[in-house]
Amino acid sequence: MSDRPTSNQQSTIPSAHSSTTGMIGGGFYDANSATQWNAIDTVLPMLDEAVANLPLEGAGPVTLADFGCAEGRNSIAVMTRALETLRPLNTRPVQTVHSDLPTNDFSQLLAHLRPDGHSVFGGDSTFSAVVGGSMYDQLLPDRSVHLATTFNAIGFLSRRPLAELPGYIFPNGPSTQRANGFVTEEERQAFARQANQDAVQYLKVRARELVPGGKLLLQVFGASPEARTCDGIYDLLNDAVLAFVQTGDISKKTYDRYYQPVYLRQLEEMTAPVLDPADSVSQLYTLNGSKSYEITVPFNEQYRKDGDLDRYAKDYVNFFRAFTETVLRNSLPETPDRNDLVNRVYQRAEEILKSDPTSYPFRYIAIAMLLTRTG
């Protein structure tokens, strides 16, 4: 794990309306987010459609806002693509907004937004801003945003709906292949309800920020009847954590309270608030399109080509370490050896994977929808 940052500068206290302090900083998330980019890349045609149909009449800047920007690599790439479509259609100044939790590491994003003192997006009429806050709160003025996006982020819940999840570390439960734990249907439903409440809240606050006719593109990891994005990676992390429960390094009480506060939706769960006439959100948006899809996973493809098990294990574990480590660390007692214990958990995950790679197959399912603000 030599490429892991040697210190953690992030707060250990989640912000209001957040159940995590964010991704690993220090460039680690950016370096391990190629798979997330593949999920974004698939819906870039939806982004092109959204930008091509923005309401551009009026004065003032055209505002493009991305919620859940992490360290910025993928957020900047999305904005670059949007501007390619927007510039031939627009003569007004453009404001790009990159938002994430206040505890997020923004240092890399800030450095990349203005390399050499100039906007990364080129020209003299594009300006950028960073906004810290929970995506479940209103963060920008009423009717000020023309395009809002979020990628691979809204699966992280605004709060922990249960104090414990004693059978497994992930609300959707273990894969059928590993079956290395359990989540009851009652427990799963608690997370499903929280996820629905979060989606409704997210849509309501974005509706206040969007201009009439503005666009919202929402994409997130998910599940389908055939596969779930949690399978494999959380089986492996669960097995690694349990190895330290067995040695006594992690108590059973700590294990019972620790879980990743994420819920994987199927597409129908995501679109339900917009399509249900009884839901107030349905009056705020028109659904322009939605899709469920599977992407190729770069470290899987590389392993098929070269069979390098050491590299595969490192890339596989670093991929999920980038978005799981802060929750794991903050769930452990604050002791002098906590950071060392976290490192050993992920090292143990590599060892387990190398000893039995066929037991942890990973597939990436994503869901997306494009909405237009009514009014």
mmCIF file of C-alpha atoms in Angstrom:
data_model
loop_
_atom_site.group_PDB
_atom_site.id
_atom_site.type_symbol
_atom_site.label_atom_id
_atom_site.label_comp_id
_atom_site.label_asym_id
_atom_site.label_seq_id
_atom_site.Cartn_x
_atom_site.Cartn_y
_atom_site.Cartn_z
ATOM 1 C CA MET A 1 0.000 0.000 0.000
ATOM 2 C CA SER A 2 2.909 2.363 -0.658
ATOM 3 C CA ASP A 3 0.668 4.737 -2.658
ATOM 4 C CA ARG A 4 -1.668 5.275 0.306
ATOM 5 C CA PRO A 5 -1.321 8.738 1.904
ATOM 6 C CA THR A 6 0.720 8.511 5.087
ATOM 7 C CA SER A 7 -1.628 10.737 7.078
ATOM 8 C CA ASN A 8 -5.319 11.482 7.160
ATOM 9 C CA GLN A 9 -6.098 15.194 7.310
ATOM 10 C CA GLN A 10 -9.860 14.800 7.105
ATOM 11 C CA SER A 11 -12.181 15.362 10.023
ATOM 12 C CA THR A 12 -13.492 12.268 11.756
ATOM 13 C CA ILE A 13 -16.850 13.947 12.392
ATOM 14 C CA PRO A 14 -19.393 13.754 9.541
ATOM 15 C CA SER A 15 -21.135 16.961 8.518
ATOM 16 C CA ALA A 16 -24.828 17.494 9.113
ATOM 17 C CA HIS A 17 -26.916 15.379 6.725
ATOM 18 C CA SER A 18 -23.975 13.126 5.960
ATOM 19 C CA SER A 19 -23.024 9.663 7.177
ATOM 20 C CA THR A 20 -19.422 9.847 5.965
ATOM 21 C CA THR A 21 -16.571 12.330 5.912
ATOM 22 C CA GLY A 22 -15.900 11.614 2.243
ATOM 23 C CA MET A 23 -13.364 9.866 0.062
ATOM 24 C CA ILE A 24 -9.663 9.398 0.797
ATOM 25 C CA GLY A 25 -7.750 12.534 -0.134
ATOM 26 C CA GLY A 26 -4.152 13.192 -1.059
ATOM 27 C CA GLY A 27 -4.765 12.157 -4.681
ATOM 28 C CA PHE A 28 -5.721 8.603 -3.693
ATOM 29 C CA TYR A 29 -9.335 8.766 -4.819
ATOM 30 C CA ASP A 30 -8.442 10.389 -8.140
ATOM 31 C CA ALA A 31 -5.815 7.699 -8.768
ATOM 32 C CA ASN A 32 -8.349 4.929 -8.153
ATOM 33 C CA SER A 33 -11.470 6.258 -9.861
ATOM 34 C CA ALA A 34 -11.046 4.995 -13.429
ATOM 35 C CA THR A 35 -13.927 2.587 -12.909
ATOM 36 C CA GLN A 36 -16.188 5.417 -11.797
ATOM 37 C CA TRP A 37 -15.196 7.327 -14.922
ATOM 38 C CA ASN A 38 -16.303 4.396 -17.094
ATOM 39 C CA ALA A 39 -19.727 4.648 -15.421
ATOM 40 C CA ILE A 40 -19.826 8.371 -16.205
ATOM 41 C CA ASP A 41 -18.570 7.935 -19.748
ATOM 42 C CA THR A 42 -21.549 5.750 -20.628
ATOM 43 C CA VAL A 43 -24.013 8.549 -19.859
ATOM 44 C CA LEU A 44 -22.096 11.379 -21.547
ATOM 45 C CA PRO A 45 -24.607 11.304 -24.436
ATOM 46 C CA MET A 46 -27.279 12.159 -21.841
ATOM 47 C CA LEU A 47 -25.056 15.026 -20.679
ATOM 48 C CA ASP A 48 -24.728 16.242 -24.284
ATOM 49 C CA GLU A 49 -28.507 16.133 -24.686
ATOM 50 C CA ALA A 50 -29.014 18.056 -21.470
ATOM 51 C CA VAL A 51 -26.562 20.825 -22.365
ATOM 52 C CA ALA A 52 -27.900 21.150 -25.906
ATOM 53 C CA ASN A 53 -31.363 21.866 -24.488
ATOM 54 C CA LEU A 54 -30.536 24.256 -21.649
ATOM 55 C CA PRO A 55 -32.635 27.426 -21.315
ATOM 56 C CA LEU A 56 -30.062 30.071 -22.225
ATOM 57 C CA GLU A 57 -32.173 33.205 -22.518
ATOM 58 C CA GLY A 58 -31.670 35.938 -19.976
ATOM 59 C CA ALA A 59 -28.704 37.697 -18.399
ATOM 60 C CA GLY A 60 -26.010 36.654 -15.973
ATOM 61 C CA PRO A 61 -23.856 33.543 -15.979
ATOM 62 C CA VAL A 62 -24.893 30.067 -17.072
ATOM 63 C CA THR A 63 -24.224 27.878 -14.047
ATOM 64 C CA LEU A 64 -23.179 24.226 -14.198
ATOM 65 C CA ALA A 65 -23.018 22.527 -10.788
ATOM 66 C CA ASP A 66 -21.617 19.093 -9.950
ATOM 67 C CA PHE A 67 -22.492 17.601 -6.553
ATOM 68 C CA GLY A 68 -20.128 15.003 -5.078
ATOM 69 C CA CYS A 69 -16.987 16.128 -6.893
ATOM 70 C CA ALA A 70 -14.504 14.322 -4.568
ATOM 71 C CA GLU A 71 -10.955 15.293 -5.613
ATOM 72 C CA GLY A 72 -12.135 16.646 -8.950
ATOM 73 C CA ARG A 73 -10.610 14.443 -11.647
ATOM 74 C CA ASN A 74 -13.918 13.210 -12.990
ATOM 75 C CA SER A 75 -15.808 16.408 -12.150
ATOM 76 C CA ILE A 76 -13.443 18.514 -14.252
ATOM 77 C CA ALA A 77 -13.692 16.026 -17.119
ATOM 78 C CA VAL A 78 -17.502 16.228 -17.008
ATOM 79 C CA MET A 79 -17.452 20.029 -17.045
ATOM 80 C CA THR A 80 -14.965 20.022 -19.921
ATOM 81 C CA ARG A 81 -17.348 17.827 -21.935
ATOM 82 C CA ALA A 82 -20.336 20.029 -21.061
ATOM 83 C CA LEU A 83 -18.508 23.171 -22.148
ATOM 84 C CA GLU A 84 -17.673 21.633 -25.524
ATOM 85 C CA THR A 85 -21.390 21.444 -26.247
ATOM 86 C CA LEU A 86 -22.324 24.704 -24.525
ATOM 87 C CA ARG A 87 -19.832 27.155 -26.008
ATOM 88 C CA PRO A 88 -21.171 27.174 -29.603
ATOM 89 C CA LEU A 89 -24.673 27.844 -28.210
ATOM 90 C CA ASN A 90 -23.897 30.487 -25.608
ATOM 91 C CA THR A 91 -22.280 33.921 -25.356
ATOM 92 C CA ARG A 92 -22.853 34.449 -21.618
ATOM 93 C CA PRO A 93 -20.208 33.842 -18.953
ATOM 94 C CA VAL A 94 -20.194 30.339 -17.470
ATOM 95 C CA GLN A 95 -19.841 29.442 -13.803
ATOM 96 C CA THR A 96 -18.809 25.901 -12.888
ATOM 97 C CA VAL A 97 -19.532 24.827 -9.320
ATOM 98 C CA HIS A 98 -17.852 21.790 -7.759
ATOM 99 C CA SER A 99 -19.412 20.695 -4.485
ATOM 100 C CA ASP A 100 -18.750 18.083 -1.824
ATOM 101 C CA LEU A 101 -18.776 17.729 1.935
ATOM 102 C CA PRO A 102 -16.869 20.310 4.009
ATOM 103 C CA THR A 103 -14.664 17.412 5.187
ATOM 104 C CA ASN A 104 -13.731 16.556 1.591
ATOM 105 C CA ASP A 105 -10.110 17.091 0.515
ATOM 106 C CA PHE A 106 -10.467 19.915 -2.023
ATOM 107 C CA SER A 107 -6.730 20.612 -2.380
ATOM 108 C CA GLN A 108 -6.215 18.621 -5.583
ATOM 109 C CA LEU A 109 -9.378 20.021 -7.146
ATOM 110 C CA LEU A 110 -8.334 23.590 -6.387
ATOM 111 C CA ALA A 111 -4.890 23.015 -7.871
ATOM 112 C CA HIS A 112 -6.357 21.531 -11.049
ATOM 113 C CA LEU A 113 -8.998 24.226 -11.561
ATOM 114 C CA ARG A 114 -6.417 26.957 -12.134
ATOM 115 C CA PRO A 115 -3.111 25.487 -13.314
ATOM 116 C CA ASP A 116 -0.606 28.224 -14.110
ATOM 117 C CA GLY A 117 -3.075 30.828 -12.854
ATOM 118 C CA HIS A 118 -5.609 30.249 -15.623
ATOM 119 C CA SER A 119 -8.870 28.337 -15.778
ATOM 120 C CA VAL A 120 -8.450 24.670 -16.673
ATOM 121 C CA PHE A 121 -11.442 25.153 -18.971
ATOM 122 C CA GLY A 122 -9.688 27.788 -21.090
ATOM 123 C CA GLY A 123 -10.929 31.138 -22.316
ATOM 124 C CA ASP A 124 -11.650 34.217 -20.245
ATOM 125 C CA SER A 125 -15.382 33.787 -19.652
ATOM 126 C CA THR A 126 -15.478 30.566 -17.601
ATOM 127 C CA PHE A 127 -15.186 30.873 -13.829
ATOM 128 C CA SER A 128 -15.143 28.159 -11.169
ATOM 129 C CA ALA A 129 -16.155 27.919 -7.535
ATOM 130 C CA VAL A 130 -16.017 25.270 -4.817
ATOM 131 C CA VAL A 131 -18.906 24.836 -2.373
ATOM 132 C CA GLY A 132 -18.715 22.700 0.764
ATOM 133 C CA GLY A 133 -21.916 21.147 2.043
ATOM 134 C CA SER A 134 -24.192 18.128 1.988
ATOM 135 C CA MET A 135 -25.897 17.461 -1.335
ATOM 136 C CA TYR A 136 -29.093 16.947 0.673
ATOM 137 C CA ASP A 137 -29.151 20.653 1.571
ATOM 138 C CA GLN A 138 -29.763 23.630 -0.672
ATOM 139 C CA LEU A 139 -26.298 24.998 -1.433
ATOM 140 C CA LEU A 140 -26.910 27.558 -4.185
ATOM 141 C CA PRO A 141 -29.438 30.410 -4.636
ATOM 142 C CA ASP A 142 -32.958 29.844 -5.915
ATOM 143 C CA ARG A 143 -33.225 29.605 -9.705
ATOM 144 C CA SER A 144 -29.499 30.084 -10.264
ATOM 145 C CA VAL A 145 -28.434 26.718 -11.752
ATOM 146 C CA HIS A 146 -28.937 25.654 -15.377
ATOM 147 C CA LEU A 147 -27.405 22.177 -15.186
ATOM 148 C CA ALA A 148 -26.960 20.054 -12.048
ATOM 149 C CA THR A 149 -25.125 16.732 -12.101
ATOM 150 C CA THR A 150 -24.149 14.066 -9.632
ATOM 151 C CA PHE A 151 -22.135 10.943 -10.377
ATOM 152 C CA ASN A 152 -21.451 7.925 -8.145
ATOM 153 C CA ALA A 153 -22.461 9.853 -5.019
ATOM 154 C CA ILE A 154 -26.132 9.771 -4.105
ATOM 155 C CA GLY A 155 -25.839 6.161 -2.904
ATOM 156 C CA PHE A 156 -24.145 7.512 0.250
ATOM 157 C CA LEU A 157 -26.926 8.070 2.762
ATOM 158 C CA SER A 158 -27.580 11.299 4.636
ATOM 159 C CA ARG A 159 -27.794 9.447 7.954
ATOM 160 C CA ARG A 160 -27.406 6.005 9.509
ATOM 161 C CA PRO A 161 -30.947 4.596 9.755
ATOM 162 C CA LEU A 162 -29.904 1.840 12.187
ATOM 163 C CA ALA A 163 -27.452 1.876 15.073
ATOM 164 C CA GLU A 164 -26.246 -1.649 14.249
ATOM 165 C CA LEU A 165 -26.135 -4.066 11.346
ATOM 166 C CA PRO A 166 -24.691 -7.092 13.149
ATOM 167 C CA GLY A 167 -24.801 -9.647 10.341
ATOM 168 C CA TYR A 168 -22.822 -7.895 7.619
ATOM 169 C CA ILE A 169 -21.129 -4.584 6.793
ATOM 170 C CA PHE A 170 -23.377 -3.555 3.900
ATOM 171 C CA PRO A 171 -27.161 -2.976 3.887
ATOM 172 C CA ASN A 172 -27.891 -4.870 0.669
ATOM 173 C CA GLY A 173 -26.381 -8.013 2.177
ATOM 174 C CA PRO A 174 -23.664 -10.415 1.015
ATOM 175 C CA SER A 175 -23.483 -12.002 -2.415
ATOM 176 C CA THR A 176 -25.104 -15.368 -2.953
ATOM 177 C CA GLN A 177 -21.687 -16.707 -3.971
ATOM 178 C CA ARG A 178 -19.995 -15.911 -0.660
ATOM 179 C CA ALA A 179 -23.054 -15.816 1.636
ATOM 180 C CA ASN A 180 -20.639 -14.660 4.348
ATOM 181 C CA GLY A 181 -23.194 -12.920 6.535
ATOM 182 C CA PHE A 182 -26.801 -11.826 6.601
ATOM 183 C CA VAL A 183 -29.052 -8.784 6.485
ATOM 184 C CA THR A 184 -32.693 -9.272 7.420
ATOM 185 C CA GLU A 185 -35.454 -7.985 5.160
ATOM 186 C CA GLU A 186 -36.569 -5.628 7.926
ATOM 187 C CA GLU A 187 -33.049 -4.176 8.106
ATOM 188 C CA ARG A 188 -32.791 -3.824 4.331
ATOM 189 C CA GLN A 189 -36.134 -2.054 4.195
ATOM 190 C CA ALA A 190 -34.924 0.517 6.735
ATOM 191 C CA PHE A 191 -32.118 1.449 4.355
ATOM 192 C CA ALA A 192 -34.410 1.393 1.331
ATOM 193 C CA ARG A 193 -36.720 3.881 3.045
ATOM 194 C CA GLN A 194 -33.779 6.104 3.958
ATOM 195 C CA ALA A 195 -32.498 5.981 0.380
ATOM 196 C CA ASN A 196 -35.911 6.985 -0.928
ATOM 197 C CA GLN A 197 -36.154 9.862 1.560
ATOM 198 C CA ASP A 198 -32.683 11.007 0.515
ATOM 199 C CA ALA A 199 -33.568 10.903 -3.190
ATOM 200 C CA VAL A 200 -36.712 12.932 -2.571
ATOM 201 C CA GLN A 201 -34.802 15.484 -0.486
ATOM 202 C CA TYR A 202 -32.049 15.737 -3.094
ATOM 203 C CA LEU A 203 -34.586 16.328 -5.862
ATOM 204 C CA LYS A 204 -36.430 18.973 -3.829
ATOM 205 C CA VAL A 205 -33.355 21.063 -3.018
ATOM 206 C CA ARG A 206 -32.042 20.835 -6.568
ATOM 207 C CA ALA A 207 -35.477 21.933 -7.818
ATOM 208 C CA ARG A 208 -35.159 25.121 -5.784
ATOM 209 C CA GLU A 209 -31.722 25.813 -7.260
ATOM 210 C CA LEU A 210 -32.598 25.043 -10.890
ATOM 211 C CA VAL A 211 -34.020 27.607 -13.299
ATOM 212 C CA PRO A 212 -37.257 26.603 -15.041
ATOM 213 C CA GLY A 213 -36.277 24.280 -17.860
ATOM 214 C CA GLY A 214 -32.957 23.491 -16.176
ATOM 215 C CA LYS A 215 -31.578 19.969 -16.367
ATOM 216 C CA LEU A 216 -30.598 17.443 -13.726
ATOM 217 C CA LEU A 217 -28.462 14.413 -14.641
ATOM 218 C CA LEU A 218 -28.201 11.869 -11.862
ATOM 219 C CA GLN A 219 -26.044 8.723 -12.083
ATOM 220 C CA VAL A 220 -25.063 6.295 -9.346
ATOM 221 C CA PHE A 221 -23.819 2.751 -8.745
ATOM 222 C CA GLY A 222 -26.716 0.353 -8.334
ATOM 223 C CA ALA A 223 -28.177 -3.074 -8.860
ATOM 224 C CA SER A 224 -30.114 -5.017 -11.456
ATOM 225 C CA PRO A 225 -31.936 -8.352 -11.319
ATOM 226 C CA GLU A 226 -28.715 -9.968 -12.614
ATOM 227 C CA ALA A 227 -25.962 -8.296 -10.569
ATOM 228 C CA ARG A 228 -25.144 -5.820 -7.805
ATOM 229 C CA THR A 229 -22.207 -3.445 -7.564
ATOM 230 C CA CYS A 230 -21.707 -4.383 -3.902
ATOM 231 C CA ASP A 231 -20.987 -8.061 -4.605
ATOM 232 C CA GLY A 232 -17.355 -9.086 -4.338
ATOM 233 C CA ILE A 233 -15.899 -5.877 -2.924
ATOM 234 C CA TYR A 234 -17.913 -5.871 0.293
ATOM 235 C CA ASP A 235 -17.656 -9.636 0.657
ATOM 236 C CA LEU A 236 -13.902 -9.150 0.634
ATOM 237 C CA LEU A 237 -13.898 -6.203 3.027
ATOM 238 C CA ASN A 238 -16.244 -8.067 5.368
ATOM 239 C CA ASP A 239 -13.956 -11.114 5.384
ATOM 240 C CA ALA A 240 -10.923 -8.922 6.076
ATOM 241 C CA VAL A 241 -12.627 -7.148 8.987
ATOM 242 C CA LEU A 242 -13.852 -10.466 10.418
ATOM 243 C CA ALA A 243 -10.269 -11.752 10.388
ATOM 244 C CA PHE A 244 -9.444 -9.073 12.973
ATOM 245 C CA VAL A 245 -12.609 -9.763 14.940
ATOM 246 C CA GLN A 246 -11.376 -13.335 15.264
ATOM 247 C CA THR A 247 -7.967 -12.172 16.558
ATOM 248 C CA GLY A 248 -9.559 -9.733 18.996
ATOM 249 C CA ASP A 249 -8.088 -6.632 17.332
ATOM 250 C CA ILE A 250 -11.657 -5.523 16.507
ATOM 251 C CA SER A 251 -14.363 -6.215 19.067
ATOM 252 C CA LYS A 252 -17.640 -7.872 18.151
ATOM 253 C CA LYS A 253 -19.416 -4.768 19.463
ATOM 254 C CA THR A 254 -17.447 -2.584 17.058
ATOM 255 C CA TYR A 255 -18.181 -4.975 14.183
ATOM 256 C CA ASP A 256 -21.909 -4.908 14.969
ATOM 257 C CA ARG A 257 -21.985 -1.100 14.828
ATOM 258 C CA TYR A 258 -19.769 -0.763 11.752
ATOM 259 C CA TYR A 259 -21.349 -0.739 8.324
ATOM 260 C CA GLN A 260 -20.914 1.222 5.138
ATOM 261 C CA PRO A 261 -23.822 3.736 5.023
ATOM 262 C CA VAL A 262 -24.639 3.091 1.379
ATOM 263 C CA TYR A 263 -27.701 1.600 -0.290
ATOM 264 C CA LEU A 264 -27.804 0.214 -3.826
ATOM 265 C CA ARG A 265 -31.011 1.013 -5.670
ATOM 266 C CA GLN A 266 -32.441 -0.575 -8.755
ATOM 267 C CA LEU A 267 -33.545 1.844 -11.477
ATOM 268 C CA GLU A 268 -37.222 1.597 -10.525
ATOM 269 C CA GLU A 269 -36.390 2.749 -6.986
ATOM 270 C CA MET A 270 -34.591 5.816 -8.312
ATOM 271 C CA THR A 271 -37.264 6.905 -10.756
ATOM 272 C CA ALA A 272 -40.224 6.146 -8.462
ATOM 273 C CA PRO A 273 -40.497 9.606 -6.813
ATOM 274 C CA VAL A 274 -40.557 11.300 -10.214
ATOM 275 C CA LEU A 275 -43.061 8.914 -11.790
ATOM 276 C CA ASP A 276 -45.472 8.577 -8.862
ATOM 277 C CA PRO A 277 -48.232 11.204 -9.261
ATOM 278 C CA ALA A 278 -48.866 11.015 -5.514
ATOM 279 C CA ASP A 279 -45.316 12.190 -4.764
ATOM 280 C CA SER A 280 -44.820 15.949 -4.686
ATOM 281 C CA VAL A 281 -41.496 15.564 -6.508
ATOM 282 C CA SER A 282 -43.347 14.395 -9.631
ATOM 283 C CA GLN A 283 -44.712 17.927 -10.038
ATOM 284 C CA LEU A 284 -41.216 19.390 -10.094
ATOM 285 C CA TYR A 285 -39.651 17.435 -12.948
ATOM 286 C CA THR A 286 -40.219 15.781 -16.284
ATOM 287 C CA LEU A 287 -38.332 12.532 -16.822
ATOM 288 C CA ASN A 288 -36.479 12.757 -20.148
ATOM 289 C CA GLY A 289 -34.758 9.390 -19.969
ATOM 290 C CA SER A 290 -33.381 6.721 -17.689
ATOM 291 C CA LYS A 291 -31.222 3.629 -17.982
ATOM 292 C CA SER A 292 -29.651 0.752 -16.106
ATOM 293 C CA TYR A 293 -26.360 -0.522 -17.486
ATOM 294 C CA GLU A 294 -23.168 -2.431 -16.770
ATOM 295 C CA ILE A 295 -19.683 -1.150 -17.465
ATOM 296 C CA THR A 296 -16.313 -2.805 -17.915
ATOM 297 C CA VAL A 297 -14.047 -2.674 -14.873
ATOM 298 C CA PRO A 298 -10.467 -1.663 -15.769
ATOM 299 C CA PHE A 299 -8.696 -3.840 -13.190
ATOM 300 C CA ASN A 300 -10.793 -6.857 -14.219
ATOM 301 C CA GLU A 301 -9.898 -6.314 -17.866
ATOM 302 C CA GLN A 302 -6.209 -5.899 -17.082
ATOM 303 C CA TYR A 303 -6.185 -9.103 -15.044
ATOM 304 C CA ARG A 304 -7.783 -11.029 -17.903
ATOM 305 C CA LYS A 305 -5.022 -9.781 -20.187
ATOM 306 C CA ASP A 306 -1.933 -10.323 -18.062
ATOM 307 C CA GLY A 307 -2.936 -12.626 -15.177
ATOM 308 C CA ASP A 308 -0.857 -10.500 -12.782
ATOM 309 C CA LEU A 309 -2.499 -11.455 -9.478
ATOM 310 C CA ASP A 310 -0.410 -9.103 -7.334
ATOM 311 C CA ARG A 311 -1.389 -6.063 -9.410
ATOM 312 C CA TYR A 312 -5.001 -7.214 -9.627
ATOM 313 C CA ALA A 313 -5.273 -7.547 -5.848
ATOM 314 C CA LYS A 314 -3.703 -4.150 -5.269
ATOM 315 C CA ASP A 315 -5.895 -2.370 -7.834
ATOM 316 C CA TYR A 316 -9.064 -4.155 -6.702
ATOM 317 C CA VAL A 317 -8.510 -3.303 -3.023
ATOM 318 C CA ASN A 318 -7.359 0.267 -3.678
ATOM 319 C CA PHE A 319 -10.527 0.806 -5.724
ATOM 320 C CA PHE A 320 -12.870 0.130 -2.825
ATOM 321 C CA ARG A 321 -10.459 1.444 -0.195
ATOM 322 C CA ALA A 322 -10.789 4.893 -1.762
ATOM 323 C CA PHE A 323 -14.460 5.162 -0.764
ATOM 324 C CA THR A 324 -14.672 2.868 2.281
ATOM 325 C CA GLU A 325 -11.643 3.722 4.414
ATOM 326 C CA THR A 326 -12.908 6.844 6.151
ATOM 327 C CA VAL A 327 -16.061 5.087 7.375
ATOM 328 C CA LEU A 328 -14.063 2.106 8.613
ATOM 329 C CA ARG A 329 -11.540 4.320 10.403
ATOM 330 C CA ASN A 330 -14.207 6.437 12.052
ATOM 331 C CA SER A 331 -16.002 3.269 13.236
ATOM 332 C CA LEU A 332 -12.949 2.009 15.131
ATOM 333 C CA PRO A 333 -12.058 3.184 18.644
ATOM 334 C CA GLU A 334 -9.682 6.147 18.616
ATOM 335 C CA THR A 335 -6.495 4.410 19.751
ATOM 336 C CA PRO A 336 -2.818 5.099 18.938
ATOM 337 C CA ASP A 337 -2.690 2.115 16.561
ATOM 338 C CA ARG A 338 -5.954 2.820 14.720
ATOM 339 C CA ASN A 339 -4.278 3.888 11.477
ATOM 340 C CA ASP A 340 -2.048 0.827 11.567
ATOM 341 C CA LEU A 341 -5.070 -1.400 12.122
ATOM 342 C CA VAL A 342 -6.839 0.149 9.123
ATOM 343 C CA ASN A 343 -3.785 -0.483 6.960
ATOM 344 C CA ARG A 344 -3.652 -4.088 8.120
ATOM 345 C CA VAL A 345 -7.327 -4.631 7.271
ATOM 346 C CA TYR A 346 -6.770 -3.599 3.657
ATOM 347 C CA GLN A 347 -3.505 -5.552 3.481
ATOM 348 C CA ARG A 348 -5.400 -8.577 4.734
ATOM 349 C CA ALA A 349 -7.997 -8.005 2.018
ATOM 350 C CA GLU A 350 -5.241 -8.211 -0.609
ATOM 351 C CA GLU A 351 -3.968 -11.439 0.908
ATOM 352 C CA ILE A 352 -7.431 -13.013 0.985
ATOM 353 C CA LEU A 353 -8.103 -12.035 -2.612
ATOM 354 C CA LYS A 354 -4.802 -13.437 -3.840
ATOM 355 C CA SER A 355 -5.443 -16.712 -2.039
ATOM 356 C CA ASP A 356 -8.928 -17.128 -3.575
ATOM 357 C CA PRO A 357 -9.659 -14.644 -6.395
ATOM 358 C CA THR A 358 -12.596 -16.606 -7.828
ATOM 359 C CA SER A 359 -14.661 -16.093 -4.664
ATOM 360 C CA TYR A 360 -14.872 -12.309 -5.085
ATOM 361 C CA PRO A 361 -16.022 -11.522 -8.645
ATOM 362 C CA PHE A 362 -16.914 -7.856 -9.098
ATOM 363 C CA ARG A 363 -19.331 -6.310 -11.593
ATOM 364 C CA TYR A 364 -20.308 -2.650 -11.822
ATOM 365 C CA ILE A 365 -23.980 -1.870 -12.406
ATOM 366 C CA ALA A 366 -25.057 1.764 -12.683
ATOM 367 C CA ILE A 367 -28.336 3.607 -13.054
ATOM 368 C CA ALA A 368 -29.023 7.078 -14.426
ATOM 369 C CA MET A 369 -31.836 9.482 -15.191
ATOM 370 C CA LEU A 370 -32.128 12.862 -16.915
ATOM 371 C CA LEU A 371 -34.747 15.306 -15.647
ATOM 372 C CA THR A 372 -36.047 18.739 -16.675
ATOM 373 C CA ARG A 373 -37.204 21.233 -14.065
ATOM 374 C CA THR A 374 -40.815 22.161 -14.754
ATOM 375 C CA GLY A 375 -42.273 25.650 -14.309
#
